[in-house]
XYZ file of C-alpha atoms in Angstrom:
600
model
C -16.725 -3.372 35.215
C -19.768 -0.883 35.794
C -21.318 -2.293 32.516
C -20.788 -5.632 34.039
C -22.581 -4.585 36.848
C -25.433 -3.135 35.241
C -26.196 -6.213 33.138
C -25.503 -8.213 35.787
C -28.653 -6.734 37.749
C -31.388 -6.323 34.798
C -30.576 -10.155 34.241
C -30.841 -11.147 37.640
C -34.286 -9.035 37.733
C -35.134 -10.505 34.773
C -34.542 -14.206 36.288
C -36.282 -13.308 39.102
C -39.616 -13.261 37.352
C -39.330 -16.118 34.823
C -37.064 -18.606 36.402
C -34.829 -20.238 34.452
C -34.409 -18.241 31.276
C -34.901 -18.998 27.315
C -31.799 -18.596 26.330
C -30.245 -21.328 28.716
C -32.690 -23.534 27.215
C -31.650 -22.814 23.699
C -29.965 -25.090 21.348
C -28.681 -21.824 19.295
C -25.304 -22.029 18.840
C -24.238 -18.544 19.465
C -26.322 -17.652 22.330
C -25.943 -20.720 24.376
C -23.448 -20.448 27.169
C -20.434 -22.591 26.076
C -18.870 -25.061 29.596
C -15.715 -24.869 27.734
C -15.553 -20.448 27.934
C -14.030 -19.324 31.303
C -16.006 -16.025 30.427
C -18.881 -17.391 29.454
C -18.773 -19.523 32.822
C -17.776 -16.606 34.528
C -20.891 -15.252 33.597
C -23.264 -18.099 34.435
C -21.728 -18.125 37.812
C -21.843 -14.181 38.725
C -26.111 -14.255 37.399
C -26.368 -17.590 40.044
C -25.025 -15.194 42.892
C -26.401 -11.612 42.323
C -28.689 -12.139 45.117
C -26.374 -11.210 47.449
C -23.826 -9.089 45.486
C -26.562 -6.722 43.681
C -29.790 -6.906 45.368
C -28.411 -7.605 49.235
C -30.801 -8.112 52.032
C -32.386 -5.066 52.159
C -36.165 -5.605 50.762
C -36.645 -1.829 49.444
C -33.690 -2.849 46.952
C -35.403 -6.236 45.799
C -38.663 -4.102 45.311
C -36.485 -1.113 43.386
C -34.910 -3.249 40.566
C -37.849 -5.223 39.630
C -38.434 -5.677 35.860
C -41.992 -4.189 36.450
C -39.900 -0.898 37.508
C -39.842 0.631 33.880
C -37.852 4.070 35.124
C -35.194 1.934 37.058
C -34.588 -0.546 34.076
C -34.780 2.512 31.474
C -32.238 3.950 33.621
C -30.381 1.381 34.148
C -30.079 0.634 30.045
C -29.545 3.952 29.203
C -26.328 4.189 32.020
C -25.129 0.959 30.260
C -25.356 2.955 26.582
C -23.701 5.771 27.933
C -20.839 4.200 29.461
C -20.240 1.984 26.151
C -20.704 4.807 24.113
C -18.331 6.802 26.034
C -15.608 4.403 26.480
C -15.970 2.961 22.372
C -12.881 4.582 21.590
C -11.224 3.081 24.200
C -12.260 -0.034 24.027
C -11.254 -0.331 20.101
C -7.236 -0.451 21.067
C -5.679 -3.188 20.696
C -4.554 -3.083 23.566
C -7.777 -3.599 25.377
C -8.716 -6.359 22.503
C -9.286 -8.997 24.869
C -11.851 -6.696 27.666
C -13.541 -5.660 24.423
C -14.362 -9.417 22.984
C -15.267 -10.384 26.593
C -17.730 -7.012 26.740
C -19.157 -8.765 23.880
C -19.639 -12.016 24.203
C -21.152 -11.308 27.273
C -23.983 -9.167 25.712
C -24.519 -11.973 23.604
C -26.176 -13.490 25.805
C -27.484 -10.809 28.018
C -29.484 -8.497 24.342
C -31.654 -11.310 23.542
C -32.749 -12.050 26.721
C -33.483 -7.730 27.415
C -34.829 -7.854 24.029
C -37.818 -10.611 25.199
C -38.061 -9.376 28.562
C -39.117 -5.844 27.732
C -41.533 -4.302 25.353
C -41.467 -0.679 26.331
C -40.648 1.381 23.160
C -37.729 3.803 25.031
C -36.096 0.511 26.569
C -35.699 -1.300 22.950
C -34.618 1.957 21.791
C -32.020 2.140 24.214
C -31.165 -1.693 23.569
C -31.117 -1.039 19.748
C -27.953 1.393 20.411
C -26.318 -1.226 22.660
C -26.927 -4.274 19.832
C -25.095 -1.612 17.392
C -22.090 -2.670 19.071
C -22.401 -5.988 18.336
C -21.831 -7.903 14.855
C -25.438 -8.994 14.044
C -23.850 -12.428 13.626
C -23.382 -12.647 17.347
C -27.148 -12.032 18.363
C -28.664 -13.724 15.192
C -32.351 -13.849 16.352
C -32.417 -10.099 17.529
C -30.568 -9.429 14.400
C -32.966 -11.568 12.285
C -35.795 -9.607 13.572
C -35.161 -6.063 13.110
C -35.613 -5.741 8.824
C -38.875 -7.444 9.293
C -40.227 -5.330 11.774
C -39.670 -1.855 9.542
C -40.912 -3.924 6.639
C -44.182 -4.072 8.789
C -44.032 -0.671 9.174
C -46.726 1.580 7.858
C -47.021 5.416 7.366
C -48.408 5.540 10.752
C -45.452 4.559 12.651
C -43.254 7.793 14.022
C -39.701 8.602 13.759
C -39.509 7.142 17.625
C -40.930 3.839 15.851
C -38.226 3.384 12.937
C -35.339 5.641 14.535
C -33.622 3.089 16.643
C -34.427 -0.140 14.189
C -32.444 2.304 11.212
C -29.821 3.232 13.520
C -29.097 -0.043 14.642
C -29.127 -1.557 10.953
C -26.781 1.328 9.479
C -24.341 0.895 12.810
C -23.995 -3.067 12.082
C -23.404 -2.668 8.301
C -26.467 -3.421 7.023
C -27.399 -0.116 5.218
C -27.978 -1.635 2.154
C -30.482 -3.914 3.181
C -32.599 -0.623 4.564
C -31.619 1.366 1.141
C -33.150 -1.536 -0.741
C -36.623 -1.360 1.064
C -36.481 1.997 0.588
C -35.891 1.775 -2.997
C -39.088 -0.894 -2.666
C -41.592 1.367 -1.423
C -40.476 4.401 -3.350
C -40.217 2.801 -7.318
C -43.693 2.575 -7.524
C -44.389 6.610 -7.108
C -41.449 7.462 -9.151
C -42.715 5.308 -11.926
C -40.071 3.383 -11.939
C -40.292 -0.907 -12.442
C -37.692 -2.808 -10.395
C -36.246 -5.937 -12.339
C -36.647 -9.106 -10.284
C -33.161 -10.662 -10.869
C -31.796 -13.910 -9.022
C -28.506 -15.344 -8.710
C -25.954 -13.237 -10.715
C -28.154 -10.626 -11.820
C -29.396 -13.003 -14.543
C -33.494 -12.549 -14.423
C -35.322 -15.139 -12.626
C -36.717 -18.218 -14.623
C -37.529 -21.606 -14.264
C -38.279 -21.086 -10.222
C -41.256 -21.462 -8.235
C -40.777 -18.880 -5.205
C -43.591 -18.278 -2.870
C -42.610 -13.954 -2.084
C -44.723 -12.198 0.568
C -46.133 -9.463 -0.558
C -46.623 -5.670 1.140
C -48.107 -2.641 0.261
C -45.749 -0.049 -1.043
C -45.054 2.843 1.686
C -43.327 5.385 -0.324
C -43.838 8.017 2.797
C -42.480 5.911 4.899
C -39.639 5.251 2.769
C -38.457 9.099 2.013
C -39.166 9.295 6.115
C -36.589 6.288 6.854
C -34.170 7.884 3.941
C -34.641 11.766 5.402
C -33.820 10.097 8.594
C -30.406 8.880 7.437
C -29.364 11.705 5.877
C -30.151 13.909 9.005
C -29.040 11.882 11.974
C -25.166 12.139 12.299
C -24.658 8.821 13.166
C -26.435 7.414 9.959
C -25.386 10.224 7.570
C -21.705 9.402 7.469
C -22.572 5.468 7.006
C -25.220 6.076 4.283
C -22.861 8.718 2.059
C -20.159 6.270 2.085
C -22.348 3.517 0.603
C -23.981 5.835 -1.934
C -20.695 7.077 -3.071
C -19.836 3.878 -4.118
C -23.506 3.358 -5.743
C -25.636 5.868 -6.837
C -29.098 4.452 -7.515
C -30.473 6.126 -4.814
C -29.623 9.523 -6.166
C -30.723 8.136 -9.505
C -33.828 6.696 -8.538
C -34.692 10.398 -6.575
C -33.938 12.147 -9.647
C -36.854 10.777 -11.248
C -38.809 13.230 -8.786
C -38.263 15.760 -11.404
C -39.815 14.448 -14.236
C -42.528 13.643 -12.229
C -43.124 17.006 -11.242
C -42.594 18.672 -14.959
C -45.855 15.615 -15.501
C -47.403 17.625 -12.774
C -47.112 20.925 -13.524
C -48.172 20.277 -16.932
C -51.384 18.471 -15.930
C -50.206 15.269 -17.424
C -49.467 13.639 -14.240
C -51.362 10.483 -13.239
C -54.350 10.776 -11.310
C -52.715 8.238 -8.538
C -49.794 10.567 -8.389
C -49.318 12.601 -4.909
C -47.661 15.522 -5.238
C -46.747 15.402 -1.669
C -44.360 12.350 -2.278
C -42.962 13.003 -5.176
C -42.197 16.741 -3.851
C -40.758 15.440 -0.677
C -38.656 12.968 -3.423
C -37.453 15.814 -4.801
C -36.249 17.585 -1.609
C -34.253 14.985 -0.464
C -32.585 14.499 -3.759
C -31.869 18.162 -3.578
C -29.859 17.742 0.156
C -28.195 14.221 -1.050
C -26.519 16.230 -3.937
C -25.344 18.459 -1.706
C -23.899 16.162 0.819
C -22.512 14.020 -1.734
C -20.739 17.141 -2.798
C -19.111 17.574 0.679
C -18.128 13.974 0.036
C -16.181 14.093 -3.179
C -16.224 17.993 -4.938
C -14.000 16.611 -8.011
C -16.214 13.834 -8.942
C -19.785 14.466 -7.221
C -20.077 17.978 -7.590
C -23.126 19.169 -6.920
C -22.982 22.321 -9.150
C -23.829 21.141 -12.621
C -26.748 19.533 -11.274
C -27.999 22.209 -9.411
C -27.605 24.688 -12.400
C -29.768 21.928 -14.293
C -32.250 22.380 -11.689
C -32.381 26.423 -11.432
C -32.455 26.159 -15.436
C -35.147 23.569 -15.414
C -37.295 25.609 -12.801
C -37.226 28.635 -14.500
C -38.539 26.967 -17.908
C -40.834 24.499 -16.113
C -42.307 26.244 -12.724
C -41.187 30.289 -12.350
C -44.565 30.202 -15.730
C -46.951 28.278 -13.668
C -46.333 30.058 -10.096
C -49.041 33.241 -11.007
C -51.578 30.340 -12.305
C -54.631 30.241 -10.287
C -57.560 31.078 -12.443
C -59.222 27.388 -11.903
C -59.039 24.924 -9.223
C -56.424 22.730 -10.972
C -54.492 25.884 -11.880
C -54.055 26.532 -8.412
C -52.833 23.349 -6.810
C -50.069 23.692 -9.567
C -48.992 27.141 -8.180
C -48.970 25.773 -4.989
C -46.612 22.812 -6.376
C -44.695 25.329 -8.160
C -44.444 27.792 -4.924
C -43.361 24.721 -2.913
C -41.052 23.673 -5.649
C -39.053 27.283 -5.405
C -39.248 27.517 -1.842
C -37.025 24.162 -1.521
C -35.027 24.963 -4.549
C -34.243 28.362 -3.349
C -33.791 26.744 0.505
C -31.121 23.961 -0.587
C -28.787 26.923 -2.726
C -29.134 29.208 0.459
C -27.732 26.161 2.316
C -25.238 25.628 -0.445
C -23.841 29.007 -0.186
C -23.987 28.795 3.588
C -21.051 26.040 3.705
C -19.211 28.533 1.088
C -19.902 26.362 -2.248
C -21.549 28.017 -5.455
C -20.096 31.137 -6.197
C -20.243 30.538 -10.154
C -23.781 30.024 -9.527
C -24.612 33.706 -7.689
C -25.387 35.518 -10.472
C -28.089 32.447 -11.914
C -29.859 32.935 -8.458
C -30.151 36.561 -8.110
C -31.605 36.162 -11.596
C -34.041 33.615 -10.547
C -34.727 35.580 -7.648
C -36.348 38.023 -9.044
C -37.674 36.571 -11.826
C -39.255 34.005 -9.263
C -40.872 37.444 -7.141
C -42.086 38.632 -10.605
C -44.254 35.536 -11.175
C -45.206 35.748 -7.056
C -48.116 38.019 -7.005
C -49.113 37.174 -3.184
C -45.233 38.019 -2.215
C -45.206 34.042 -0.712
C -41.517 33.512 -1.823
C -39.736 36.629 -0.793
C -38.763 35.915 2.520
C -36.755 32.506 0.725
C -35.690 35.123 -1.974
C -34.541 38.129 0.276
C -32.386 34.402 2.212
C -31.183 33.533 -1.320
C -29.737 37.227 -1.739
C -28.129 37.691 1.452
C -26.335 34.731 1.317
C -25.295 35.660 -2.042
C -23.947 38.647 -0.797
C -22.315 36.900 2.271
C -20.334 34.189 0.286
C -18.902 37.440 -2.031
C -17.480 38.464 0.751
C -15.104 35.345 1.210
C -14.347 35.614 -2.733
C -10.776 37.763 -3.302
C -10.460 39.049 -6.081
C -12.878 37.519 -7.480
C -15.517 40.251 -7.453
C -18.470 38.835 -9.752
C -21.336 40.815 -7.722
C -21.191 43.980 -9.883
C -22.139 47.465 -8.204
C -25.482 47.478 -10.578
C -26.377 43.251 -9.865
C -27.423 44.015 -6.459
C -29.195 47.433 -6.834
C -30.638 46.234 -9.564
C -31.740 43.053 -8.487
C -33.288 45.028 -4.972
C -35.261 47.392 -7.384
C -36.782 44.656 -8.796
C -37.695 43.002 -5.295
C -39.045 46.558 -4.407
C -40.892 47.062 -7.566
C -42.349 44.026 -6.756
C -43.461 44.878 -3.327
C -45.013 47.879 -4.676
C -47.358 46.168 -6.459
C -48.617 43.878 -4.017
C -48.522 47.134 -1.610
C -51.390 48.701 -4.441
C -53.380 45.831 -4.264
C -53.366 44.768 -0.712
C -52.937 47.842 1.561
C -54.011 46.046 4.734
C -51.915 43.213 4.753
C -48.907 45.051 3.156
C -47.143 45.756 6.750
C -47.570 42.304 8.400
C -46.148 40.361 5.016
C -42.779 42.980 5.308
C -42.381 42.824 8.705
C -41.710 39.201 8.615
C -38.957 39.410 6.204
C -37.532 42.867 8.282
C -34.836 40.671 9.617
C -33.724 39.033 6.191
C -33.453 42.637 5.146
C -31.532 44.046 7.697
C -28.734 41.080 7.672
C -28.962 41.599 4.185
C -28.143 45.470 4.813
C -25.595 44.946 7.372
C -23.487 42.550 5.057
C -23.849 44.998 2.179
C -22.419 47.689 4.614
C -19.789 45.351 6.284
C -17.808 45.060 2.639
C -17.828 48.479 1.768
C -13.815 48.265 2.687
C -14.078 46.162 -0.263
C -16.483 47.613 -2.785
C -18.140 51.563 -1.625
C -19.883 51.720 -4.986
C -21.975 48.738 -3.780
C -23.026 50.295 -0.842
C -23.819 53.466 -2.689
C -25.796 52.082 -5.597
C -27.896 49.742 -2.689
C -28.500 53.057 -0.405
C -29.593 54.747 -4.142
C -31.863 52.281 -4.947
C -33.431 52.405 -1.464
C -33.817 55.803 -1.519
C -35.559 55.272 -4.900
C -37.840 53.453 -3.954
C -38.710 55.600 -0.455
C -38.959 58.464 -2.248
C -41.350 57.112 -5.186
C -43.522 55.890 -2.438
C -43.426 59.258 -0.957
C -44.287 61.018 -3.923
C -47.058 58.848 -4.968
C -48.196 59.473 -1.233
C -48.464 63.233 -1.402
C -50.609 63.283 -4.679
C -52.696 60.714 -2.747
C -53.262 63.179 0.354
C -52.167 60.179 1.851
C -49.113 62.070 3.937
C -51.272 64.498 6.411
C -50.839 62.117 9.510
C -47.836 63.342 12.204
C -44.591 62.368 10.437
C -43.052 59.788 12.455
C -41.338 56.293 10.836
C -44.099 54.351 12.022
C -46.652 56.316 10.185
C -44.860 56.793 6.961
C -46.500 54.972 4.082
C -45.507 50.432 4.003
C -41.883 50.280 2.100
C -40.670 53.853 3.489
C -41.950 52.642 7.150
C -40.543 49.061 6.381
C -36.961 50.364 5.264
C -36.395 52.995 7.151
C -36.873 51.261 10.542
C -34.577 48.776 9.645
C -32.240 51.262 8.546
C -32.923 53.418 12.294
C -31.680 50.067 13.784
C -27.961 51.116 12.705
C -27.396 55.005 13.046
C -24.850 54.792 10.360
C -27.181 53.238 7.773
C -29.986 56.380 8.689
C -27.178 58.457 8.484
C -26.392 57.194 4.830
C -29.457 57.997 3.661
C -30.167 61.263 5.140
C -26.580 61.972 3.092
C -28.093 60.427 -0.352
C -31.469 62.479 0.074
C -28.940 65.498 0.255
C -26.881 64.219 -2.998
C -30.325 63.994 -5.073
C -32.043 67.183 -3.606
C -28.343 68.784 -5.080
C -29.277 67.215 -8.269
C -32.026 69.254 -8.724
C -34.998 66.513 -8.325
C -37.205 69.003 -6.340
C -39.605 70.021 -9.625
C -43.047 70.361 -8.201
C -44.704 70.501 -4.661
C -45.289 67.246 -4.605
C -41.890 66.244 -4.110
C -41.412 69.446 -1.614
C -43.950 67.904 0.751
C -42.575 64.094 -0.067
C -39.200 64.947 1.104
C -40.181 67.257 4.238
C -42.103 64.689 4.893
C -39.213 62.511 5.126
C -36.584 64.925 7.049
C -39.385 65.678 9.822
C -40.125 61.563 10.301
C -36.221 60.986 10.305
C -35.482 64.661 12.798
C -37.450 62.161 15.296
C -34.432 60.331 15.822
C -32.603 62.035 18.201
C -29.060 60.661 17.713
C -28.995 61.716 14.331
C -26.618 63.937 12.928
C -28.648 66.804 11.627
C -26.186 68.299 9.267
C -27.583 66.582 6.530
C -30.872 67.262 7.383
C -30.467 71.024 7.314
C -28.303 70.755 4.008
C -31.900 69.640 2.761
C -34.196 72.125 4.086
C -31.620 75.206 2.708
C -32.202 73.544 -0.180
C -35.840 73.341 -0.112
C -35.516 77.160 1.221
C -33.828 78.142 -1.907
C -36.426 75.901 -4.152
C -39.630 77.335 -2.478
C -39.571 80.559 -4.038
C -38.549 79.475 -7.571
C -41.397 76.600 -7.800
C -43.772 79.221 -6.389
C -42.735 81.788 -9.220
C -42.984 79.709 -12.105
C -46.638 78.477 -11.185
C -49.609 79.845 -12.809
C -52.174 81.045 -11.049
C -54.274 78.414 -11.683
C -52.451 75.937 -10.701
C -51.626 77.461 -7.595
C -54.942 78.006 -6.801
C -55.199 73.994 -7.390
C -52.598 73.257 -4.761
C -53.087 76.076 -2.532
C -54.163 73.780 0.339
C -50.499 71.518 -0.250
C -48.840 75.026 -0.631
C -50.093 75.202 3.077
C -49.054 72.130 4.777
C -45.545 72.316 2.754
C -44.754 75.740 4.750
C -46.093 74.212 7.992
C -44.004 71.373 7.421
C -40.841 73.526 6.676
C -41.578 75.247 10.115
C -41.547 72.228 11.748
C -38.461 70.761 10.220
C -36.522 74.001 11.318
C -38.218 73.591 14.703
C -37.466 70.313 14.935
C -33.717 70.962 14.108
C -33.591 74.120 16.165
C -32.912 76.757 13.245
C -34.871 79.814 12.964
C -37.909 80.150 11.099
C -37.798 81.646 7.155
């Protein structure tokens, strides 16, 4: 009854500035009001009288619902949406059949008229979600309209241009008329030749046509299909009809060939690498929604092990290329390439899927950070890892991340960020601290199975502390460790790791306990490593919460060292290091102030 209502007044505004309206005029079959239909007369009568039963006497009311008044008639369409939209499942029993045709018929008459009476954009886009509700058979020349306009589309037009008109066409069944546009403007960058068939599929001959002709909009055509595939209200409605045919997946797939053209330097001049990458992306999400759809006969898994196998032949070789111009708009491609491949497995192991496929990533991984010499993909490849990590979690039994895959596959990563440490000092400590959160997640899940696995845990904390205390030692030779010790001012990877391991007390606590293990070990040779390592235990006696037992296991260690690494020095050498000899025993005094024992 409120829709009634509603529609009742934007008609009766809408007669109020043109008279007599079109559609009473029409000869159309479907839209004009039938004498013989009690609700059809109903209606004519009830928009003859809305003078006084919707605008009234009062003259502020005639001048509020006036078409001209955009915000009342946008408000008024967008209460009639809601209330439909709201009451749908309602109104689909059969036992309100009858209030549901009558709904109907009614708006049969009343969309076309709206439709011609208003032109601003967020008003159609409201009516487009109201005509959804309608067969497109009962409001033929709205219906008629609506293809044509996207085919006049251009690359221009926005999401807020093309949204509603896709909605409305997937909502009143006719997705496969937008999937064959689509398939239109996209051939043509794919390289692919549509075959211009007629009647039963038989190729046309013998037939004079007269076909209007457009340019191609392949952007516009991945937009309208990205669209689909991300609104919820198209996505269900587009996977069922590509279930049932899959040239759209097909025709996508071609995306990779044309990239393997461009990688190679073989690819067509007119080729843009921003289509057929964007090509390429979407086919990577359809396979994995298509997998959601069907997992026995659409699985996504083969195809994405063709893909990892394919990048790591075809792009991983081309990613460190940037000697010449062209060389470097292929490692772009090839960086962009990785980032999406590495983005749609992450998502992929997000929903729980791709276990078999864990190990083939955290090889890629690092293979992909080997080839990355400006560290661009690690903050995808530290997202890859974690949720690696996170879906082995969910496994069982089925235990297929080793203790040695992960540590080894974080040396790598660290190795890695050594390098580009060497080579670009200054910009070292902004690129890790915007992957410190991917780290720490990546920590915290490592730590939250140990009920499962310990050894995992230990081998990660043992390759982090590897890779501190490397750093460290390279630092002392350097002279680069004479600043106060704090965590902030140890050198990039200690300062990066360590703060995210201060964030959890028990993760600072774990390595304070593996420093102890390897100082047992007997890896304290030279001064070096004496100043690297009370270098570490004074930064780390900062943090006050901190259990120091560990700490002081070190330093009697380092007390029992001292006079042993002194002894078997020559007195050359010593007379080398005499000035290191000095800061380690000013360092040891501050350690055992720090911790409140007594000076040696």
């Amino acid at each position: 009854e409120y829709i009634n209502i509603l529609c009742k007044t934007i008609l009766q505004a809408i007669k109020n500035v043109g008279g007599q309206t079109e559609s009473e005029q029409s000869g159309d079959q479907v839209n004009q009001t039938d004498p013989d239909d009690e609700n059809n007369l109903e209606l004519s009568g009830s928009i003859n009288n809305t003078t006084t039963n919707v605008a009234g006497d009062d003259a502020d009311d005639d001048d509020a619902i006036r078409l001209s008044n955009v915000p009342v008639m946008l408000g008024l369409c967008e209460v009639i949406c809601v209330l439909w939209t709201f009451n749908e499942e309602q109104l689909n029993k059969a036992s309100n059949a009858d209030l549901k045709k009558v709904l109907m018929k009614r708006f049969t008459y009343a969309l076309p008229e709206m439709f011609k009476a208003f032109s601003d954009s967020r008003i159609i886009a409201v009516l487009l979600q109201i005509a959804g509700y309608l067969p497109p058979k009962w409001i033929p020349t709205v219906s008629r309209s609506w293809l044509p306009k996207l085919r006049k589309m251009t690359s221009a037009n926005t999401v807020s241009d093309y949204g509603p008109l896709v909605e409305c066409l997937c909502k009143t069944g006719q997705v496969e008329s937008v999937l064959e546009l689509v398939t239109e403007w996209i051939q043509p960058a794919l390289d692919v030749t549509p075959l211009q068939k007629t009647g039963r599929g038989r190729p046309d001959s013998g037939r004079v046509k007269f076909v209007e002709t457009h340019v191609p909009e392949p952007g516009l055509g991945l937009a309208l299909l990205s669209h689909m595939l991300t609104q919820t209200l198209t996505q269900g409605i587009l996977l069922q009809h590509v279930t049932r045919n899959l040239a759209i997946r097909d025709l996508l797939a071609n995306s990779v060939v044309k990239l393997t053209e461009m990688l190679e330097g073989k690819a067509d001049e007119k080729s843009d690498s921003n289509i057929i990458l964007e090509a390429f992306n979407i086919y990577c999400k359809l396979l994995l929604l298509l997998h959601a759809q069907d997992k026995r006969t659409l699985s996504c898994l083969s195809e994405y092990g063709k893909l990892l196998s394919w990048a790591d032949k075809h792009v991983v070789p081309v990613l460190g290329l940037k000697q010449e111009d062209e060389q470097s708009k292929q490692a772009q491609l090839a960086h962009n390439i990785v980032q999406n491949v590495l983005t749609i497995v992450s998502n992929m192991f997000l929903i729980g899927v791709g276990a078999e496929l864990g190990l083939t990533v955290i090889d890629f991984c690092t293979l992909c950070l080997a080839n990355d010499p400006d560290l661009g993909l690690l903050s995808v490849v530290l997202l890859s890892l974690y949720q690696v990590v996170e879906l082995s979690r969910y496994q069982g039994d089925a235990m297929w991340i080793t203790p040695q895959t992960l540590s080894s596959a974080l040396a790598r990563v660290f190795l890695n960020i050594a390098g580009y440490v060497k080579h670009h000092p200054k910009d070292s400590m902004k690129v890790l601290s915007s992957v410190k959160e991917h780290m720490s997640e990546l920590l915290k899940t490592v730590y939250s199975r140990v009920s499962l696995d310990e050894t995992v845990a230990h081998e990660v904390m043992s390759t982090i502390l590897a890779a501190v205390f490397a750093e460290m030692d390279h630092s002392s030779k350097q002279n680069d460790l004479e600043e106060e010790a704090t965590l902030a001012t140890l050198p990039p990877i200690s300062a990066w790791l360590l703060d995210i391991l201060a964030r959890k007390l028990h993760l600072l606590q774990e390595f304070t306990q593996e420093l102890k293990a390897i100082c047992d070990t007997g890896i304290v040779t030279d001064m070096y490593k004496t100043d690297a390592i009370l270098h570490l235990v004074l930064a780390v006696a900062h943090e006050r919460k901190i259990d120091s037992a560990g700490l002081r296991g070190i330093l009697d260690h380092i007390d029992r060292q001292m006079p042993r690494l002194l002894a078997e020095m020559s007195e050359e050498e010593t007379e080398d290091i005499k000035s290191l000899i000095g800061v380690v025993k000013e360092k040891l005094k501050k350690c055992e102030s720090a911790l409140g024992l007594a000076s040696s």
